[in-house]
PDB file of C-alpha atoms in Angstrom:
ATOM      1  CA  UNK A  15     100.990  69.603   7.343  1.00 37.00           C
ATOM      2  CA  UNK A  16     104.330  71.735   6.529  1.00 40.00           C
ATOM      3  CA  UNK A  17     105.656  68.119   6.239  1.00 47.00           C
ATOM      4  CA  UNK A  18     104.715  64.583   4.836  1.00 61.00           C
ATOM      5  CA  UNK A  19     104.109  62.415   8.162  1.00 65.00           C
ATOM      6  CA  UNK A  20     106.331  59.832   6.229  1.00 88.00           C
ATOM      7  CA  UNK A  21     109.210  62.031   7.490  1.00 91.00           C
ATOM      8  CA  UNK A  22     107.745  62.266  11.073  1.00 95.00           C
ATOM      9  CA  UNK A  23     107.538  58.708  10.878  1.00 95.00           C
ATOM     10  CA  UNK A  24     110.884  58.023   9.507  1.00 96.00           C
ATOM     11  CA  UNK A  25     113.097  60.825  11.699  1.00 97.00           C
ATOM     12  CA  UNK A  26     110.932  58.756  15.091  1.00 97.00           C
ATOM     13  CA  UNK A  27     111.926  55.335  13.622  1.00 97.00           C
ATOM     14  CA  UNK A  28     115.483  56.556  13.487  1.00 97.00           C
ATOM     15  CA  UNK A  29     115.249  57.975  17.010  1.00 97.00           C
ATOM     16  CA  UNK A  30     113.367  54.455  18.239  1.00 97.00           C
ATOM     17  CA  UNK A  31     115.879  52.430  16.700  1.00 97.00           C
ATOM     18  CA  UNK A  32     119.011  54.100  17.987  1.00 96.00           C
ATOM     19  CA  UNK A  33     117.667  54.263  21.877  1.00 95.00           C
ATOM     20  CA  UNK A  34     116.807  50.045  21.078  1.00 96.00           C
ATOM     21  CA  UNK A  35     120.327  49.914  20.606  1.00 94.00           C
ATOM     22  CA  UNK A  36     121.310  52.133  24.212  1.00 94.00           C
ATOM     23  CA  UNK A  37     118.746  51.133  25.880  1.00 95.00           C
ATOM     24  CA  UNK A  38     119.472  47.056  25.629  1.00 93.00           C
ATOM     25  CA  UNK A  39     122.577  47.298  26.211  1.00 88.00           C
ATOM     26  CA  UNK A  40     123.825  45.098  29.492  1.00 81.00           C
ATOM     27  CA  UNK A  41     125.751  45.744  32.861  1.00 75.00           C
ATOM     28  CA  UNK A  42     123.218  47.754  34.306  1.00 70.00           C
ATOM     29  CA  UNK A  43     123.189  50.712  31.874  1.00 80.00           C
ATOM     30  CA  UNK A  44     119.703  51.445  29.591  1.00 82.00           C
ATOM     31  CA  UNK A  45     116.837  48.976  30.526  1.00 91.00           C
ATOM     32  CA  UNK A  46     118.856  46.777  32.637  1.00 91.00           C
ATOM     33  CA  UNK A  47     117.276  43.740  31.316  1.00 94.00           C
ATOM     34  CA  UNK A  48     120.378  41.539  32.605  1.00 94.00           C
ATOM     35  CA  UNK A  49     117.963  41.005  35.278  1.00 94.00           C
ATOM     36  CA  UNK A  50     115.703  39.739  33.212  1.00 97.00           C
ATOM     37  CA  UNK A  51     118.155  36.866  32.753  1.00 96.00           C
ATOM     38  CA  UNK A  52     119.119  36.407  35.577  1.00 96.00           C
ATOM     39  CA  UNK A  53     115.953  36.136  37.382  1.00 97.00           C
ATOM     40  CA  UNK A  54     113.144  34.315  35.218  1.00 96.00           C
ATOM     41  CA  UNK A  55     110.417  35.837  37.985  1.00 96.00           C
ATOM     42  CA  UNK A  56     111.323  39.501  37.365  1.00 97.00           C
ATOM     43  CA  UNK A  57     109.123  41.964  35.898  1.00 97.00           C
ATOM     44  CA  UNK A  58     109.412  45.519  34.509  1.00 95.00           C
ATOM     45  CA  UNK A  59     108.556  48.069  37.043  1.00 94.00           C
ATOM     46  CA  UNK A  60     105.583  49.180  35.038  1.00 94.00           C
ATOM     47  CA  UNK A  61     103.967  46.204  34.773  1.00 96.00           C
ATOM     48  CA  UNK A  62     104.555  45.982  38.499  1.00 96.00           C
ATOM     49  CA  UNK A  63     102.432  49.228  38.994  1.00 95.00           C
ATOM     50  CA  UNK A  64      99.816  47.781  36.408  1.00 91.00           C
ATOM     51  CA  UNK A  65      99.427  44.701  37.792  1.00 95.00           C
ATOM     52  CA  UNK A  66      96.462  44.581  40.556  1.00 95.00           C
ATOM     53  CA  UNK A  67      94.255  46.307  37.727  1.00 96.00           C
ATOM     54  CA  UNK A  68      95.519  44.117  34.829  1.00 97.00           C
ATOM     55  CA  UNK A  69      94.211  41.396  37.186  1.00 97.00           C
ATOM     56  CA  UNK A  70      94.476  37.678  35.940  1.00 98.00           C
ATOM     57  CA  UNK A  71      95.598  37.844  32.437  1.00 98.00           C
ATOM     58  CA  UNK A  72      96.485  33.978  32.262  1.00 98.00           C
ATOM     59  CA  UNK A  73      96.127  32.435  28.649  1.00 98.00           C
ATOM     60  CA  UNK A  74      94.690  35.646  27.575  1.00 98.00           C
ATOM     61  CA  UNK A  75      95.673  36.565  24.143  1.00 98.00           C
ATOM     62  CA  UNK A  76      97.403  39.805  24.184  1.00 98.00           C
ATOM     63  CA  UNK A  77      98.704  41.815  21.693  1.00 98.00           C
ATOM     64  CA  UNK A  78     101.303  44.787  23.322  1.00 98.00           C
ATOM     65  CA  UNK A  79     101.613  47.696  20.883  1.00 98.00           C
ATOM     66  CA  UNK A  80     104.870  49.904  20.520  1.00 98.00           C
ATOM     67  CA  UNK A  81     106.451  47.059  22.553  1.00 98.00           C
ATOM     68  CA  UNK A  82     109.990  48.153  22.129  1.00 97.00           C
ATOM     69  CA  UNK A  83     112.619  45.842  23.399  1.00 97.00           C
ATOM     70  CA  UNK A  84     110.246  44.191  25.042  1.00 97.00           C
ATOM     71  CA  UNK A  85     110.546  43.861  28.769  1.00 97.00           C
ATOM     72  CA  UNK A  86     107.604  44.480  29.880  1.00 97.00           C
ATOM     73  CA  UNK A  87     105.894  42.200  26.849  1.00 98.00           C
ATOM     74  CA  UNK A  88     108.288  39.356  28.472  1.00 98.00           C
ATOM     75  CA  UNK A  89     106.710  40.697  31.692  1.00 98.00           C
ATOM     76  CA  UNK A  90     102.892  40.205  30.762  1.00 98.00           C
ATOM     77  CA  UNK A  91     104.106  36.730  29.400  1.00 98.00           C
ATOM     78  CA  UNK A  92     105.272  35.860  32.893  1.00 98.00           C
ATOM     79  CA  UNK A  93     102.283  36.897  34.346  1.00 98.00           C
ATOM     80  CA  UNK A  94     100.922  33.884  32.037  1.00 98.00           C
ATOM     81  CA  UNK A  95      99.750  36.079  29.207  1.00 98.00           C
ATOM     82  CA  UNK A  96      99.961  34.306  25.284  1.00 98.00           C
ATOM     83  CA  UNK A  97     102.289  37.647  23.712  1.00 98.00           C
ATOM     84  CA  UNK A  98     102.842  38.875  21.089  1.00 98.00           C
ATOM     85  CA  UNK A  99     104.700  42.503  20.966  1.00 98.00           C
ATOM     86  CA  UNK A 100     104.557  44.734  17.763  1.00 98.00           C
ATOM     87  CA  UNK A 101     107.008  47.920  17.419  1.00 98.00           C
ATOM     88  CA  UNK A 102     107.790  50.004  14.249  1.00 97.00           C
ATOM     89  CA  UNK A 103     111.472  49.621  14.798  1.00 97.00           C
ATOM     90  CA  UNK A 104     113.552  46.777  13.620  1.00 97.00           C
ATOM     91  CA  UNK A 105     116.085  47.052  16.162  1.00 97.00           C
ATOM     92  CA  UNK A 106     113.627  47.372  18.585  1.00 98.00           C
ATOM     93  CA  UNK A 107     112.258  43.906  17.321  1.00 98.00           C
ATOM     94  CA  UNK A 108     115.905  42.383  16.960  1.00 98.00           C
ATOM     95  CA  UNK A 109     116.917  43.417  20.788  1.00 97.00           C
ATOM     96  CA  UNK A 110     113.358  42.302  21.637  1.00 98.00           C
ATOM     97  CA  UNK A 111     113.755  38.356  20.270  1.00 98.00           C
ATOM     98  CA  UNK A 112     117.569  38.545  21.356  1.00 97.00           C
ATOM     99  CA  UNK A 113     116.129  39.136  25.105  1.00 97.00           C
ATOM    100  CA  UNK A 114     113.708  36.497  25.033  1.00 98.00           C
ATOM    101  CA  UNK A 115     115.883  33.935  23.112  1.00 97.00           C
ATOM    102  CA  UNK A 116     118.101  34.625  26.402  1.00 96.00           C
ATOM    103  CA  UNK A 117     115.537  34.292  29.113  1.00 97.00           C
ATOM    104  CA  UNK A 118     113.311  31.405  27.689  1.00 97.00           C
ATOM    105  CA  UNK A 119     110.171  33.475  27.586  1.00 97.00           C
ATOM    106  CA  UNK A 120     107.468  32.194  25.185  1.00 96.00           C
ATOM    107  CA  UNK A 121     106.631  35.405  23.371  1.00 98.00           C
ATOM    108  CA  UNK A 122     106.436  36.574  19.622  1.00 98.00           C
ATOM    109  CA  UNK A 123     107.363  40.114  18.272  1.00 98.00           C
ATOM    110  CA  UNK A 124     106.143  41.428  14.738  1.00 98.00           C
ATOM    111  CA  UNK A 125     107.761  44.361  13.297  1.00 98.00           C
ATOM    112  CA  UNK A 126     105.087  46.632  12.003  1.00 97.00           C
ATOM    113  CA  UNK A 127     103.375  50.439  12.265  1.00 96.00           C
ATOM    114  CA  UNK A 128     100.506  50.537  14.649  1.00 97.00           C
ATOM    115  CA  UNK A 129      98.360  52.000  12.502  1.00 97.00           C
ATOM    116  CA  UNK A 130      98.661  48.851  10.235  1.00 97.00           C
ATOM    117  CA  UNK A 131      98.945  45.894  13.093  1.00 98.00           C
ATOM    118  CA  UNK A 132      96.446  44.044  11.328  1.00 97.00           C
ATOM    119  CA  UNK A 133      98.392  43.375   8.497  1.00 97.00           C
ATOM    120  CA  UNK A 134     100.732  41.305  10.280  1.00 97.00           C
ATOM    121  CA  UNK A 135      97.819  40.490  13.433  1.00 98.00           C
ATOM    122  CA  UNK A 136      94.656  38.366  12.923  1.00 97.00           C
ATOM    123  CA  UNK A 137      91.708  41.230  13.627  1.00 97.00           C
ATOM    124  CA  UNK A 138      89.033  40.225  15.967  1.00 97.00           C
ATOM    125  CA  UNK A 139      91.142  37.602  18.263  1.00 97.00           C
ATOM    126  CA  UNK A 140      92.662  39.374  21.106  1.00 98.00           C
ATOM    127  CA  UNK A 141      91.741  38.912  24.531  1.00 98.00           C
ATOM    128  CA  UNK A 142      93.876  41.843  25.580  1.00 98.00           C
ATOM    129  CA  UNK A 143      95.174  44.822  24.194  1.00 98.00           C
ATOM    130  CA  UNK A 144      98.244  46.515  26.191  1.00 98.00           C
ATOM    131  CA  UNK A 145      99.741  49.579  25.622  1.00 96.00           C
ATOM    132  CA  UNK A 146     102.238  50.858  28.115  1.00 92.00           C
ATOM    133  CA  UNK A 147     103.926  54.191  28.719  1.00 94.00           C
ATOM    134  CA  UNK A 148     105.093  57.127  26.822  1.00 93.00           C
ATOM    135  CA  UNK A 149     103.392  55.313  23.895  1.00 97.00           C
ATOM    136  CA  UNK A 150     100.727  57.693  22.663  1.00 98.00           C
ATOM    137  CA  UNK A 151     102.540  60.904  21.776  1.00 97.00           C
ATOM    138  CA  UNK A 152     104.322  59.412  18.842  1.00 97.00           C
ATOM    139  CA  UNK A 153     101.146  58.858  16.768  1.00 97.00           C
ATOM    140  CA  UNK A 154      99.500  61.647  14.379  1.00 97.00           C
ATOM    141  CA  UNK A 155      96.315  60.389  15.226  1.00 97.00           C
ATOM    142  CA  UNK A 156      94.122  59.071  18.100  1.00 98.00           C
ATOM    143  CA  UNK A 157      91.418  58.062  16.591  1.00 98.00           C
ATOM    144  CA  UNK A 158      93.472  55.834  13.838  1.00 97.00           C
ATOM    145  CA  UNK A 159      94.964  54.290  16.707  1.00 98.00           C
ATOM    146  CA  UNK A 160      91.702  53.600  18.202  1.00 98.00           C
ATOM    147  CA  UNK A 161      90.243  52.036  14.954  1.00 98.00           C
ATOM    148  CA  UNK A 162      93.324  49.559  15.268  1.00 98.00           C
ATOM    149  CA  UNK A 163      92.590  48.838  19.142  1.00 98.00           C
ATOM    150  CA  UNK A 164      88.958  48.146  18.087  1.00 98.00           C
ATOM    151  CA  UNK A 165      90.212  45.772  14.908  1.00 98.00           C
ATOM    152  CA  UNK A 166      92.444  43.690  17.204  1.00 98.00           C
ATOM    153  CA  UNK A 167      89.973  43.057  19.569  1.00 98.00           C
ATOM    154  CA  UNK A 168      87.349  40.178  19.702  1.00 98.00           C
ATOM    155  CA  UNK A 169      84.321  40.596  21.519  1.00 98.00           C
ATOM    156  CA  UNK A 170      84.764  40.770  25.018  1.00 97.00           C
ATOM    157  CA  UNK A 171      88.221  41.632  24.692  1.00 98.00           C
ATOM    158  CA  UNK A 172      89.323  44.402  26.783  1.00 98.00           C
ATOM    159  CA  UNK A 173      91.853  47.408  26.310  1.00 98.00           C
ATOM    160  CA  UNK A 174      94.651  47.939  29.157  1.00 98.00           C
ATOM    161  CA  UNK A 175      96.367  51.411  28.981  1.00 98.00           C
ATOM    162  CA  UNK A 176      98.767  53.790  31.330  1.00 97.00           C
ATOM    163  CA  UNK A 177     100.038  56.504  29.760  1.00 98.00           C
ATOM    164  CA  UNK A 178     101.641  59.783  30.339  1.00 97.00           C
ATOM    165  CA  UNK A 179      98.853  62.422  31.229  1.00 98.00           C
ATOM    166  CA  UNK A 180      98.320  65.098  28.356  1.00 98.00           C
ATOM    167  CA  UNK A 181      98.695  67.536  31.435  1.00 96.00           C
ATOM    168  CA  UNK A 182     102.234  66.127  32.206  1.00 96.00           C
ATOM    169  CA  UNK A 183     102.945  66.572  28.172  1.00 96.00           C
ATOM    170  CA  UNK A 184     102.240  69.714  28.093  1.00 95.00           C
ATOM    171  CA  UNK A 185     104.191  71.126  30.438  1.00 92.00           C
ATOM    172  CA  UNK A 186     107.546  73.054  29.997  1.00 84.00           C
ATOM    173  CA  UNK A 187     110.168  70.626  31.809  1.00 73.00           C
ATOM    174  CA  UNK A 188     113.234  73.079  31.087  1.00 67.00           C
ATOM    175  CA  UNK A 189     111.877  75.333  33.890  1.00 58.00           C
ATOM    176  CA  UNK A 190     113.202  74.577  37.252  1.00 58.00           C
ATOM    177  CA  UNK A 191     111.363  77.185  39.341  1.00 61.00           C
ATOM    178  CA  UNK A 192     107.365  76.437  38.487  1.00 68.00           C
ATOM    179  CA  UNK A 193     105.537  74.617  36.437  1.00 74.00           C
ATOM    180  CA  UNK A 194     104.077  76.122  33.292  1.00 83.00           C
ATOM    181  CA  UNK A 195     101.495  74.443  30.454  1.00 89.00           C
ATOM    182  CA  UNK A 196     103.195  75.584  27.495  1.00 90.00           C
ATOM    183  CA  UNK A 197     102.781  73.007  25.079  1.00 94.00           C
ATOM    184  CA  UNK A 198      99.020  72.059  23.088  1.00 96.00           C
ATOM    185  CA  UNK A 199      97.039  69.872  25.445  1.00 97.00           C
ATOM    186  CA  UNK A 200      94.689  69.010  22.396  1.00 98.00           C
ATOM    187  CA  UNK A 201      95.965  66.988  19.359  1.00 98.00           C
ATOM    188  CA  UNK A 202      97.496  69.422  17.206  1.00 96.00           C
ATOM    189  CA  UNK A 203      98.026  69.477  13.267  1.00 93.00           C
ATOM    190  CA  UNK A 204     101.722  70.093  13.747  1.00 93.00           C
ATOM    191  CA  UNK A 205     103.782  68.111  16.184  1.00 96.00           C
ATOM    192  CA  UNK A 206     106.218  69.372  18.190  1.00 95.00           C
ATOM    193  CA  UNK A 207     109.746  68.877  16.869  1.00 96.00           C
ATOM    194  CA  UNK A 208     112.379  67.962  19.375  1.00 95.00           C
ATOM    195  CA  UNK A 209     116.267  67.804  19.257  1.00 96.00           C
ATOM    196  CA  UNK A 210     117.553  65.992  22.142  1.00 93.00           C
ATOM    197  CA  UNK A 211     120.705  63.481  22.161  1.00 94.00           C
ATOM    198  CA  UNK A 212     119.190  62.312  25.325  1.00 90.00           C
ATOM    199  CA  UNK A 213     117.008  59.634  26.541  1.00 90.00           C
ATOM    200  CA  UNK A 214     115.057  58.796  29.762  1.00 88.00           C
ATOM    201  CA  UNK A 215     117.286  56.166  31.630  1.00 89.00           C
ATOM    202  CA  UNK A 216     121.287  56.114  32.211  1.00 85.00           C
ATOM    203  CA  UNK A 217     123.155  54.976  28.702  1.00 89.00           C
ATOM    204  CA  UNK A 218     126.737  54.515  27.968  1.00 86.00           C
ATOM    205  CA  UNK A 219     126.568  56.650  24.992  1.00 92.00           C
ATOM    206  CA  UNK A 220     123.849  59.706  23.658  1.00 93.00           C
ATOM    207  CA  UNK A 221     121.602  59.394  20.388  1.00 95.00           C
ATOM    208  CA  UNK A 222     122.904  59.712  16.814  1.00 96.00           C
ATOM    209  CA  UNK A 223     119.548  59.870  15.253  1.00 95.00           C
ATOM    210  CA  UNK A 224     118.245  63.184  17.568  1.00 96.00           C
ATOM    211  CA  UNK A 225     114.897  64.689  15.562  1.00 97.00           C
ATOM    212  CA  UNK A 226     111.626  63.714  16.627  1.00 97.00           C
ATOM    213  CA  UNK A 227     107.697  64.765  15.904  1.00 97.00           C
ATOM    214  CA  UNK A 228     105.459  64.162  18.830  1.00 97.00           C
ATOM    215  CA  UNK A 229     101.064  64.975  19.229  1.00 98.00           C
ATOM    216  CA  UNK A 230      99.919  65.244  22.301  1.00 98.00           C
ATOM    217  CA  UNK A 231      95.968  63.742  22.596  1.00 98.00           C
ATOM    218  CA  UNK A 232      93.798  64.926  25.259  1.00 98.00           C
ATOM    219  CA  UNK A 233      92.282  62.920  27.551  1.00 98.00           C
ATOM    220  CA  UNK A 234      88.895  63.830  25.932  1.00 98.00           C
ATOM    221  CA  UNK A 235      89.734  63.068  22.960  1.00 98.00           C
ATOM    222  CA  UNK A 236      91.761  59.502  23.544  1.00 98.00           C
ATOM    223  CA  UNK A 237      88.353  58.425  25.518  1.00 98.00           C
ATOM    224  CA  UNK A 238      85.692  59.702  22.963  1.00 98.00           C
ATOM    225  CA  UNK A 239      88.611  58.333  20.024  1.00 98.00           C
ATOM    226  CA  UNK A 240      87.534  54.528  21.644  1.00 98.00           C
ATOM    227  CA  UNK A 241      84.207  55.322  22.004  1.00 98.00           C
ATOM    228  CA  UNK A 242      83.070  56.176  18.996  1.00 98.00           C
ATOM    229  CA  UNK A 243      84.837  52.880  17.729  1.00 98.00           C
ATOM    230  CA  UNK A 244      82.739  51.078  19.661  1.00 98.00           C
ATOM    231  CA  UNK A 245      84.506  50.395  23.077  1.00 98.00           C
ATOM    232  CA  UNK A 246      82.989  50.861  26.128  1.00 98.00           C
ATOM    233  CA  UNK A 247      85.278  52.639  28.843  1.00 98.00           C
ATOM    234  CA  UNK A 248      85.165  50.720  32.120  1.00 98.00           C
ATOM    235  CA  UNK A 249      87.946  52.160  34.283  1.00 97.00           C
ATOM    236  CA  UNK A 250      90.072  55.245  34.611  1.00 98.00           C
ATOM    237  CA  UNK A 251      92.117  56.741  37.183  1.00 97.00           C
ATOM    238  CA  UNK A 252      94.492  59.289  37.374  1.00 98.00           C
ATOM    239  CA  UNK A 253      97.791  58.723  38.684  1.00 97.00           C
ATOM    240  CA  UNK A 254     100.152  61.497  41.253  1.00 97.00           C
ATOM    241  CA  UNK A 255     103.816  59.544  39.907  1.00 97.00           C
ATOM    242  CA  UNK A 256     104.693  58.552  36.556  1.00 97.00           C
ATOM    243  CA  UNK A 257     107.845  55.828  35.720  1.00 95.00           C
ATOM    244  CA  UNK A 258     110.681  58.245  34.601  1.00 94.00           C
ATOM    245  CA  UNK A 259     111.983  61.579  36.139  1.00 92.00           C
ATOM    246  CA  UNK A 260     109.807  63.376  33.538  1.00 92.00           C
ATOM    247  CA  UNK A 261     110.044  67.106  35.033  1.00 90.00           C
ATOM    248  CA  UNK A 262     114.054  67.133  35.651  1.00 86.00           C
ATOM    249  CA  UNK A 263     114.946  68.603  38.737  1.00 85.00           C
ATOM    250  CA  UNK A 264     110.987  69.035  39.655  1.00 88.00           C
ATOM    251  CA  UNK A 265     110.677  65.240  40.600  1.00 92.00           C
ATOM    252  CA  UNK A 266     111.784  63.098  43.405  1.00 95.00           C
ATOM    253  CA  UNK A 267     111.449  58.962  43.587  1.00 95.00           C
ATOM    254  CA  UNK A 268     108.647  57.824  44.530  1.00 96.00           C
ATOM    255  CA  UNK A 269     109.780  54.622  44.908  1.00 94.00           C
ATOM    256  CA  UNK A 270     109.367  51.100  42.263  1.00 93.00           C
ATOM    257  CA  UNK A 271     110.398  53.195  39.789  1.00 92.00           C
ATOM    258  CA  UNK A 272     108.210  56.250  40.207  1.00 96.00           C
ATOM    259  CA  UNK A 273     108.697  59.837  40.076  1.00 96.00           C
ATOM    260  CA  UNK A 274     106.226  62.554  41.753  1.00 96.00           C
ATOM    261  CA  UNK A 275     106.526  66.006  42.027  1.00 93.00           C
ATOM    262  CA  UNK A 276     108.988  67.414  44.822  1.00 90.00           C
ATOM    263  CA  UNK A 277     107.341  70.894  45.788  1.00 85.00           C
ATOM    264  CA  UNK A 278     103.590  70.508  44.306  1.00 84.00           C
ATOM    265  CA  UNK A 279     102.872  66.882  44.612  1.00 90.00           C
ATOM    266  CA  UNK A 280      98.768  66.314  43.742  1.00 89.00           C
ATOM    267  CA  UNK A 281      98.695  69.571  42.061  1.00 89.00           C
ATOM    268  CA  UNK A 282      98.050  67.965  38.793  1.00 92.00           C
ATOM    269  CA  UNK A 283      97.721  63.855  37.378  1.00 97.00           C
ATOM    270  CA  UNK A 284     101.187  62.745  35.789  1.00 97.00           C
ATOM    271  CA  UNK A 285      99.848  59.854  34.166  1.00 98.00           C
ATOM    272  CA  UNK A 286      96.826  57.794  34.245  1.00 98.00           C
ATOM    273  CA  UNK A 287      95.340  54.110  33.856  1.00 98.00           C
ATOM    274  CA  UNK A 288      92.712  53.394  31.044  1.00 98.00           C
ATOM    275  CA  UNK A 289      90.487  50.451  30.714  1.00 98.00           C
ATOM    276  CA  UNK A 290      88.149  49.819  27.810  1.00 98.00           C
ATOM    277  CA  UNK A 291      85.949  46.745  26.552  1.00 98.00           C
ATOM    278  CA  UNK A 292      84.598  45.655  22.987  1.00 98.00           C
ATOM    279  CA  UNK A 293      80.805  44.515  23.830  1.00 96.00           C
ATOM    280  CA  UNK A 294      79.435  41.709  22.295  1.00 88.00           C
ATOM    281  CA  UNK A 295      79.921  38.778  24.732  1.00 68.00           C
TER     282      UNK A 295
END
């Protein structure tokens, strides 16, 4: 790498923690958690969309990696989950037990690096491993991250996953006429570097901290990463929307919080739902 991935890390920490700062901000702006407050039965539109496949999750012991302010962890908690949410930025912690000290929710938040959760998370004793969206692309590698899903989990436990499709990620969103695959569908040994003041919902101000390193992971490769860690993959489907206007001007709502495509709707998956299990029980 041209690179240490200490910096990668670092300059995405930076990034993670300035958009915790936007992006929990109140009156409506960023995540608008004030509903979250105000109405202790609300729940973040993407655990919404998750929720028929999460199925049951009461009492289950979940741990939610790259949690970030933690909405939709408080979400899965109201839903009767045990929580605990683990993000690699402190303010994304901070904002994260400010929220919940606020609504009453029952949920913990460690501050840690994925790739080392069990440091700070007892291996082997999770009933439930969530990871939400737009999660994925800011690791180096898959297969570490899969070797900390199958640490966390005890036997029987199950992975929950929707993510971004690697199809959506590597398209060029600056073009407003067609869409084009531009970008490496396949985990690459250099990431893509970005410099964007931007972020994907309404804030009051833009990003200080603007450099960030992101890998794409193929769909292949994230499935065959959990396999050969021992998982066995027991659901996957392939979503037409995915929960931010991804493809500017290419995108209209979809409704709940969803964006599809406008002109070419179906013409390729924009994110997808993953479902593994750790056998042994």
């Amino acid at each position: 790498m041209s690179e240490p991935l200490g910096l990668h890390r670092e300059a995405n920490r930076a990034n993670w923690d300035d958009r915790a700062a936007v992006h929990a901000q109140e009156g409506g702006l960023g995540y608008g958690i004030d509903r979250y407050v105000s109405d202790p039965g609300a729940l973040s539109d993407v655990v919404s969309f998750d929720r028929e496949r999460l199925g049951d999750v009461t009492g289950l012991r979940t741990a939610h990696l790259q949690c970030h302010i933690g909405t939709d962890t408080l979400s899965l908690a109201r839903l009767g989950a045990r929580v605990t949410g683990l993000d690699f930025s402190s303010v994304s912690i901070e904002k994260a037990r400010d929220l919940v000290a606020r609504t009453g929710d029952e949920v913990d938040f460690v501050e840690s690096d994925v790739y080392a959760a069990t440091d700070v998370l007892d291996s082997g004793s999770f009933d439930l491993v969530y990871t939400g969206i737009g999660a994925l692309c800011w690791l180096p590698s898959i297969d570490r991250w899969a070797v900390t899903v199958a640490a966390l989990l005890r036997p029987g436990g199950r992975l929950f996953i929707r993510e971004a499709h690697p199809i959506l990620w590597s398209m060029n969103e600056t073009l407003d006429d067609d869409l084009h695959l531009r970008f490496p569908y396949f985990e690459p040994d250099e990431p893509l570097e970005w410099d964007d003041d931007s972020t994907y919902v309404a804030t009051e101000r833009p990003l200080t901290a603007t450099t960030t390193y992101e890998w794409n992971h193929g769909l292949g490769e994230i499935v065959t990463a959990l396999l050969d860690h021992g998982l066995q993959i027991t659901g996957l489907v392939e979503h037409r929307t995915v929960p931010w206007e991804a493809l500017p001007g290419q995108m209209v709502d979809a409704g709940d919080g969803e964006y599809r495509l406008a002109r070419l709707d179906g013409v390729a998956p924009l994110s997808y739902t993953l479902q593994a299990v750790k056998p042994g029980e």
